[in-house]
Each structure stands twice: as structure tokens, then as C-alpha cells.
PDB file of C-alpha atoms in Angstrom:
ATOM      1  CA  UNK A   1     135.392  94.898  98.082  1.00 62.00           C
ATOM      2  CA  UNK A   2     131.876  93.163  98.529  1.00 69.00           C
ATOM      3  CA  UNK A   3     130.333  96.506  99.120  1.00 70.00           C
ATOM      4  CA  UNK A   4     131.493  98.055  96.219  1.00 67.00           C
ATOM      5  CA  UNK A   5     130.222  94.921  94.419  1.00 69.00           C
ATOM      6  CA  UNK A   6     127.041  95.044  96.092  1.00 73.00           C
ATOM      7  CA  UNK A   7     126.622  99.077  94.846  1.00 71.00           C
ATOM      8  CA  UNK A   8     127.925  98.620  91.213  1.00 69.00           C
ATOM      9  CA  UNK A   9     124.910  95.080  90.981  1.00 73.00           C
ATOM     10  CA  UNK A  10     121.941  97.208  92.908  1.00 75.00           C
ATOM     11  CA  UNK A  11     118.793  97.702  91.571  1.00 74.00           C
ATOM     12  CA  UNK A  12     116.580  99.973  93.350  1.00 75.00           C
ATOM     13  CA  UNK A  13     112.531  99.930  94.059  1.00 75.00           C
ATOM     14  CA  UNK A  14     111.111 102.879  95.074  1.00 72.00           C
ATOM     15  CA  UNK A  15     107.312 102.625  95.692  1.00 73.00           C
ATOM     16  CA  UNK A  16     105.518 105.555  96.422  1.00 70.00           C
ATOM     17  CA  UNK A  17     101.936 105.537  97.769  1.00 66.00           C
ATOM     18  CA  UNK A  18      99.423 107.766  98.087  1.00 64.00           C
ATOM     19  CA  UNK A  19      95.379 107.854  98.708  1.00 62.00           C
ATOM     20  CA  UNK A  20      94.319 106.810  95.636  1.00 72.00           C
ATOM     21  CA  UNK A  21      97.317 105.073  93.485  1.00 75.00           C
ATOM     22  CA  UNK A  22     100.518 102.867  94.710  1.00 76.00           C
ATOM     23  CA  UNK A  23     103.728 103.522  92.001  1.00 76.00           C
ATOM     24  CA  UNK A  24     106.997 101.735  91.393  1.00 78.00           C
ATOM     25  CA  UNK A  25     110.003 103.782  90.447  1.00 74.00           C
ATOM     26  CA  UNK A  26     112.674 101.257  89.800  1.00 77.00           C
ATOM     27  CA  UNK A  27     116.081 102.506  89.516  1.00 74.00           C
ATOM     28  CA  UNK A  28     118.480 100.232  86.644  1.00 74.00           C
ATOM     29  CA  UNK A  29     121.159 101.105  88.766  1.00 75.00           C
ATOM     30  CA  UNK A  30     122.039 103.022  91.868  1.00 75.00           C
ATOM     31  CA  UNK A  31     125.474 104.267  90.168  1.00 77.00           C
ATOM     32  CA  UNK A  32     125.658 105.398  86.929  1.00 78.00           C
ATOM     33  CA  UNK A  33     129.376 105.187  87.473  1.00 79.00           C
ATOM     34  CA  UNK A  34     131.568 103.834  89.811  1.00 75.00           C
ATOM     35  CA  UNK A  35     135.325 104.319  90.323  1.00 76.00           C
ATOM     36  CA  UNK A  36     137.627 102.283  93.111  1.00 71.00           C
ATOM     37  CA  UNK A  37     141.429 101.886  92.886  1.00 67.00           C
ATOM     38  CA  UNK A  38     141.331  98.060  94.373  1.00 63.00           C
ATOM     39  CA  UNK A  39     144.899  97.315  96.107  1.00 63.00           C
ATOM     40  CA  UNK A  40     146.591  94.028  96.198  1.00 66.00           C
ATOM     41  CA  UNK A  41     147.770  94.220  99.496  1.00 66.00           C
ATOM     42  CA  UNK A  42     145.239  95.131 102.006  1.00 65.00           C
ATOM     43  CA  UNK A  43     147.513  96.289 104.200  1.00 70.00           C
ATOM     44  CA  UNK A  44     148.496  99.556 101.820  1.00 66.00           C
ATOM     45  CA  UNK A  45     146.286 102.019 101.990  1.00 65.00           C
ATOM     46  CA  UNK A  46     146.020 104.000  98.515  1.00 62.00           C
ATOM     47  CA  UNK A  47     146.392 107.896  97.845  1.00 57.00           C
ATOM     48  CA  UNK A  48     143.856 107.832  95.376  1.00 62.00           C
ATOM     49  CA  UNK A  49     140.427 108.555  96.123  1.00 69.00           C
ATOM     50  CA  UNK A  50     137.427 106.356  94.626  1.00 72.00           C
ATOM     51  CA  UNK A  51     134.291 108.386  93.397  1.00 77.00           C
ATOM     52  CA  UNK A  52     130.708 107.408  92.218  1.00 77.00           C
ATOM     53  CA  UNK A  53     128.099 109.231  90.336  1.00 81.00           C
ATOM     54  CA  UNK A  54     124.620 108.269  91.293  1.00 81.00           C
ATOM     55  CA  UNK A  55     121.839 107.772  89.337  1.00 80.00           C
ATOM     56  CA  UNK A  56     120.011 111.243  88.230  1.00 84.00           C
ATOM     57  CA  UNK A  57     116.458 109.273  88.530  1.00 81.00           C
ATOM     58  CA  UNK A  58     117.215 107.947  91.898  1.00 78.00           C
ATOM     59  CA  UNK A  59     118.539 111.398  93.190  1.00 82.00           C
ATOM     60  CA  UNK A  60     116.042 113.053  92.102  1.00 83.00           C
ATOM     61  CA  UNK A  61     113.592 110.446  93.445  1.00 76.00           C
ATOM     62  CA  UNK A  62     115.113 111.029  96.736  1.00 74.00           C
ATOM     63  CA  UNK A  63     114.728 114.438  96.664  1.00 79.00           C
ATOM     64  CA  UNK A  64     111.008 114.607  96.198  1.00 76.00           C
ATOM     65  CA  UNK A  65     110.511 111.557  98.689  1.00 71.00           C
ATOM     66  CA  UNK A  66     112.926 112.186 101.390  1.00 73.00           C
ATOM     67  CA  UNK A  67     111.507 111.110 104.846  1.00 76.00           C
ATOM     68  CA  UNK A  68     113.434 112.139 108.118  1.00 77.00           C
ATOM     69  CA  UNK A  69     114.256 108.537 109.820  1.00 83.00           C
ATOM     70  CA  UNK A  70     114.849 108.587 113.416  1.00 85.00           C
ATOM     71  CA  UNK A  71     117.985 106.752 113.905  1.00 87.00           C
ATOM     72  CA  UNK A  72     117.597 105.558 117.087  1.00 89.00           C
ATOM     73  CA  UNK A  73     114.608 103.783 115.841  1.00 92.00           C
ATOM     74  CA  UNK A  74     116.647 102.038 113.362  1.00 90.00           C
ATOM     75  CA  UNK A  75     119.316 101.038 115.616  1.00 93.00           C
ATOM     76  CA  UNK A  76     116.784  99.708 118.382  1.00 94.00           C
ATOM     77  CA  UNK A  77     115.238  97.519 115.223  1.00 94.00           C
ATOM     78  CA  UNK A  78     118.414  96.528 113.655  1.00 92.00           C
ATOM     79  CA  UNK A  79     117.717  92.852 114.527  1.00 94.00           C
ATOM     80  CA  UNK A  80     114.575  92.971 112.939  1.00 92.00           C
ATOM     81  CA  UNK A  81     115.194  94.286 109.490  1.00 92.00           C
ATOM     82  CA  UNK A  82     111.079  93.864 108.328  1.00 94.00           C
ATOM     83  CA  UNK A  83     110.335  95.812 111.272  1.00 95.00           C
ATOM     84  CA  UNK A  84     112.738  98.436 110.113  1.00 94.00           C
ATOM     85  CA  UNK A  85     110.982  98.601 106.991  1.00 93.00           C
ATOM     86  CA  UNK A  86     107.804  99.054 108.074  1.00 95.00           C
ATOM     87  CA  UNK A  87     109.039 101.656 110.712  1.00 95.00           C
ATOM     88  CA  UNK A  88     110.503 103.715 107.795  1.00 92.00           C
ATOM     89  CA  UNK A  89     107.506 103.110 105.579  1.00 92.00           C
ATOM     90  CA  UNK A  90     104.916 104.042 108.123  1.00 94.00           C
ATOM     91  CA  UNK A  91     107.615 107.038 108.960  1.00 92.00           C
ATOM     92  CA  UNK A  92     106.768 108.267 104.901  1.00 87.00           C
ATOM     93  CA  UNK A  93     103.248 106.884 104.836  1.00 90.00           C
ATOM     94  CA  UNK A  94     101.502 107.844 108.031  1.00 93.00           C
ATOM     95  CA  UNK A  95     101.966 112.076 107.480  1.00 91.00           C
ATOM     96  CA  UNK A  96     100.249 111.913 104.144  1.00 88.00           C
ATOM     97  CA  UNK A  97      97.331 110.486 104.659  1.00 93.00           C
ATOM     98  CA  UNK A  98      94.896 113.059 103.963  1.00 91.00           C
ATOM     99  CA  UNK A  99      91.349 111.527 104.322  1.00 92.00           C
ATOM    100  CA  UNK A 100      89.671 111.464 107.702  1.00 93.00           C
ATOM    101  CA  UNK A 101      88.333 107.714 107.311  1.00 95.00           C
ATOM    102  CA  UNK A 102      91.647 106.533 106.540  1.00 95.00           C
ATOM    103  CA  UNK A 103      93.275 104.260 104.047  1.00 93.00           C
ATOM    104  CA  UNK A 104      93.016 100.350 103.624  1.00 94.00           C
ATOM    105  CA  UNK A 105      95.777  99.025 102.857  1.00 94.00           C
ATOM    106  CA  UNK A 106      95.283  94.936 102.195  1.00 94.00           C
ATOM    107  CA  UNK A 107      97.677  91.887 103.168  1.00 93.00           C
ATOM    108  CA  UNK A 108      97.320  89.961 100.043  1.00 90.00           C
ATOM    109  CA  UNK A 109      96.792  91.539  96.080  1.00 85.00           C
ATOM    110  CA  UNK A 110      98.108  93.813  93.776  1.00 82.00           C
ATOM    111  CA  UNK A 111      98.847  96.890  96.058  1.00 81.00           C
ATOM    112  CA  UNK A 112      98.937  94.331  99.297  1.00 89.00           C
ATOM    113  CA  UNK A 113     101.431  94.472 101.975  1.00 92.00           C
ATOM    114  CA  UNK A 114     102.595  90.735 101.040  1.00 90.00           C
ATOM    115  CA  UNK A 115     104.137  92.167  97.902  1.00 86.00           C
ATOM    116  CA  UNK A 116     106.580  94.707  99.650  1.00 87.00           C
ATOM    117  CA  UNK A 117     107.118  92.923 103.226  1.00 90.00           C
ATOM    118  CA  UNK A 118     106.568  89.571 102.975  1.00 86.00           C
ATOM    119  CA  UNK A 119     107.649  87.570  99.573  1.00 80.00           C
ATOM    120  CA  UNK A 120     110.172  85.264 101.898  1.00 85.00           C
ATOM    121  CA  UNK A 121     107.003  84.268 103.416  1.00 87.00           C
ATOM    122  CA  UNK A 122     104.833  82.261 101.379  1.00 83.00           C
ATOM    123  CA  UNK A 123     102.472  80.768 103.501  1.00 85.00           C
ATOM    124  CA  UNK A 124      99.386  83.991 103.959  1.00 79.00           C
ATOM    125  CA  UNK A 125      98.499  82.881 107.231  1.00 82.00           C
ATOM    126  CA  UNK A 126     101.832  83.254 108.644  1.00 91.00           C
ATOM    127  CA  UNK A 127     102.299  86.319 106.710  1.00 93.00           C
ATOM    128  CA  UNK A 128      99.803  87.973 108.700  1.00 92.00           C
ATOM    129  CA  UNK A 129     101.422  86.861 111.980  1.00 93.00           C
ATOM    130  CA  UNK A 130     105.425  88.310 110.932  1.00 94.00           C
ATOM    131  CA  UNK A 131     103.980  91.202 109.583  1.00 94.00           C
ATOM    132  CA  UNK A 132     102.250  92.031 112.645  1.00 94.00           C
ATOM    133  CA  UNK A 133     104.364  91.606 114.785  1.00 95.00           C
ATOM    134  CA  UNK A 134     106.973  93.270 113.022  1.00 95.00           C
ATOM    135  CA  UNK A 135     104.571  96.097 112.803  1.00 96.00           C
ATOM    136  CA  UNK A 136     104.026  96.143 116.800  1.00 96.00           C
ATOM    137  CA  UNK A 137     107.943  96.361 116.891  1.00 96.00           C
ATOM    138  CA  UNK A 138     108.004  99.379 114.821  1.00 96.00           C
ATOM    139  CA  UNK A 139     104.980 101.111 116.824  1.00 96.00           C
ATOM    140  CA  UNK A 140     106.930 101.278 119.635  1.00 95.00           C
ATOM    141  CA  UNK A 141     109.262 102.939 118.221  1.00 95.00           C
ATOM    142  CA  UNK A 142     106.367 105.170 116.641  1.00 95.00           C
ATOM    143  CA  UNK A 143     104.103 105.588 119.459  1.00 94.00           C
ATOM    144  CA  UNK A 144     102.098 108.394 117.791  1.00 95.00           C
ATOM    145  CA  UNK A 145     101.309 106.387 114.495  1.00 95.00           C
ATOM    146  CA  UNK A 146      97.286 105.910 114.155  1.00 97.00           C
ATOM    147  CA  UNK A 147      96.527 102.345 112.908  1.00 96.00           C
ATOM    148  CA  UNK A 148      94.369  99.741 113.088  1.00 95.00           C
ATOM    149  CA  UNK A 149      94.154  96.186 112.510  1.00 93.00           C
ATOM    150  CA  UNK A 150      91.350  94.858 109.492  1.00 92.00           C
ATOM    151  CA  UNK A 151      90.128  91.349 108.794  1.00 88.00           C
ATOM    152  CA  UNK A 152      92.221  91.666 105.307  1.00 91.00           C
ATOM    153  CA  UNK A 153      94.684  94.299 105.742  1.00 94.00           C
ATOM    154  CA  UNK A 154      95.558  97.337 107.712  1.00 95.00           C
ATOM    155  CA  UNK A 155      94.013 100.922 107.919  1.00 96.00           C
ATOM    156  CA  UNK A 156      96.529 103.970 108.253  1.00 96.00           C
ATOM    157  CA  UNK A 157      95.193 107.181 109.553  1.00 97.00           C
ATOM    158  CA  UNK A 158      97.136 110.735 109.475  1.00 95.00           C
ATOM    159  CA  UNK A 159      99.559 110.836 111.878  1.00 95.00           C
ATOM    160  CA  UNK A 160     102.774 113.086 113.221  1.00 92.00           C
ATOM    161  CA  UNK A 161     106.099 112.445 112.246  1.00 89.00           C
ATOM    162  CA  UNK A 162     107.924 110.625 114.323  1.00 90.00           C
ATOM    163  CA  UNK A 163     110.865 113.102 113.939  1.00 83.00           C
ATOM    164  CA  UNK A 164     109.671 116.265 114.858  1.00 69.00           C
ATOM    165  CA  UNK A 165     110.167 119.101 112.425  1.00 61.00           C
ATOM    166  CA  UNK A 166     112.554 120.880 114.771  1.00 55.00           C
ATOM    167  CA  UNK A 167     114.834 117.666 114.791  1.00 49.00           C
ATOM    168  CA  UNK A 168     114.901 116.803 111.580  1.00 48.00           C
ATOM    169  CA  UNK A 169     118.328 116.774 109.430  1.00 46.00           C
ATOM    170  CA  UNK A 170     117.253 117.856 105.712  1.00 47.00           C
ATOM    171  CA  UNK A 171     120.630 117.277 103.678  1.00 44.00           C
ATOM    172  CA  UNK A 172     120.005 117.506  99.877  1.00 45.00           C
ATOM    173  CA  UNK A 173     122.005 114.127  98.325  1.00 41.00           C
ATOM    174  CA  UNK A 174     125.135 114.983  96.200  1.00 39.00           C
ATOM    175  CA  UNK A 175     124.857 113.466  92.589  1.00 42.00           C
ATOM    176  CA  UNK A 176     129.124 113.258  92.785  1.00 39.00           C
ATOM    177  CA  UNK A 177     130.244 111.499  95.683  1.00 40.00           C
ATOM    178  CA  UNK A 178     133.970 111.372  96.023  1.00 38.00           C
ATOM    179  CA  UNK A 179     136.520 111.340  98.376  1.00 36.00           C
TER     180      UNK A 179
END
């Protein structure tokens, strides 16, 4: 019941960044509609099956963006959710980066790492310090990603997938989910 709560109250961020501009796609809701028979006694299971409709926007945000994820990555990070994050961010980021120098991508300002990983943290010192190390957590997971550490932030260089092509699981998201 606290899932289904969770779903029907979510409000999705999708940022998307590439070399020369950082976006924010933010979804009102994840479900446009949501429909759950709730019985009193949760020891009866019900006949009727629950459905949702997603969001157009979001589905079709997924579509464009979808990143293959590694799994086992995720599960070896579970205990770490920022690391997570910045495992499946660097899993969507690294591949596109198409200039040779690389990209700078800063701790602290507008487009800054801060922003996205690290608003629980307020103090920017220690920022730095959890995001790192969250980020050396991920890289192992990632041992092909091509970064390096700045004075102010973080540069990103073009890098493999961490899933290669001949692994990867590409299934298009259903708009109607139902049982």
C-alpha cells in the first residue's frame, strides 16, 4: 500500500546533459492514472487486477534517454545509493561525450554536481569528500570510465559502455501497465 502511495505522489526529474547545455525535464507525475483494488484483509488475495497508465512525457522521455544499467553494478552498490547514482549517470554520460579535451563538469553552481548528488550535504567541503568517494565506488564497478579529478569539479572524457552492446536488454516501456 505504501508503494502504490509512493507512485500515485512521485514527481520525476529527468536531467539530461550534453557538451554544451544541462536540461531538466520534470515529470508532474509518473502516472497519469492509477488503479488498485485495496483489500481489507491482507490475507485475501483479489481477482482483480490493478493497472496504471504512465505519463506520455515521461515515456517518451525514457525512450529517447534509455541507458542499459548493468545490474550487477547496482546490486554490488545497493548500500550506497549516491554511488548508484553516479554509476548510472556516468553509465548515460560517459558514451556521449564527443569532444577530445573533455567536459568540466563543476562541484558547486548552476550546472554543478552539488545540485544533483549532494543537496543532503550542505557543508562544500564535505561535499567534495562523499561525492568522491561515492564516485570511486561506482568506478569500480565502471573500470573503463575516463575521468579525472579538477580543483573545482570533475572532467568526463568519452568512454565505453559499461554494458556492452551485445549484452544489452533494449525493452521499449509500455504506456499501459496492467496485470
Amino acid at each position: 500500500r505504501q508503494q502504490i502511495s509512493n507512485i500515485a505522489a512521485s514527481h520525476i526529474s529527468i536531467g539530461v546533459w550534453n557538451d554544451n547545455q544541462v536540461k531538466q525535464v520534470n515529470m508532474p507525475t509518473l502516472a497519469e492514472e492509477i488503479d488498485f483494488w485495496l483489500e481489507k484483509d491482507d490475507r485475501q488475495r483479489s481477482l482483480w487486477q490493478p493497472s496504471m497508465l504512465l505519463n506520455r512525457r515521461y515515456v517518451e522521455t525514457i525512450r529517447e534517454r534509455k541507458v542499459p544499467l548493468d545490474m550487477r553494478a547496482l546490486i554490488g552498490l545497493y548500500e550506497t545509493p549516491r554511488a548508484m547514482d553516479i554509476f548510472t549517470w556516468l553509465s548515460y554520460r560517459l558514451p556521449t561525450v564527443r569532444d577530445p579535451k573533455g567536459v568540466f563538469v563543476p562541484y558547486y553552481g548552476e550546472n554543478g554536481l552539488h545540485g544533483v548528488f549532494g543537496k543532503t550535504v550542505q557543508d562544500k567541503y564535505k561535499f567534495k569528500q562523499v561525492f568522491e568517494d561515492s564516485l570511486r565506488a561506482a568506478h569500480k564497478f565502471y573500470p573503463d570510465a575516463r575521468l579525472s579529478f579538477e580543483d573545482n569539479g570533475i572532467k568526463l572524457f568519452n568512454s565505453p559502455s559499461p554494458v556492452p552492446a551485445e549484452h544489452s536488454i533494449s525493452r521499449e516501456p509500455s504506456l499501459f501497465l496492467g496485470g
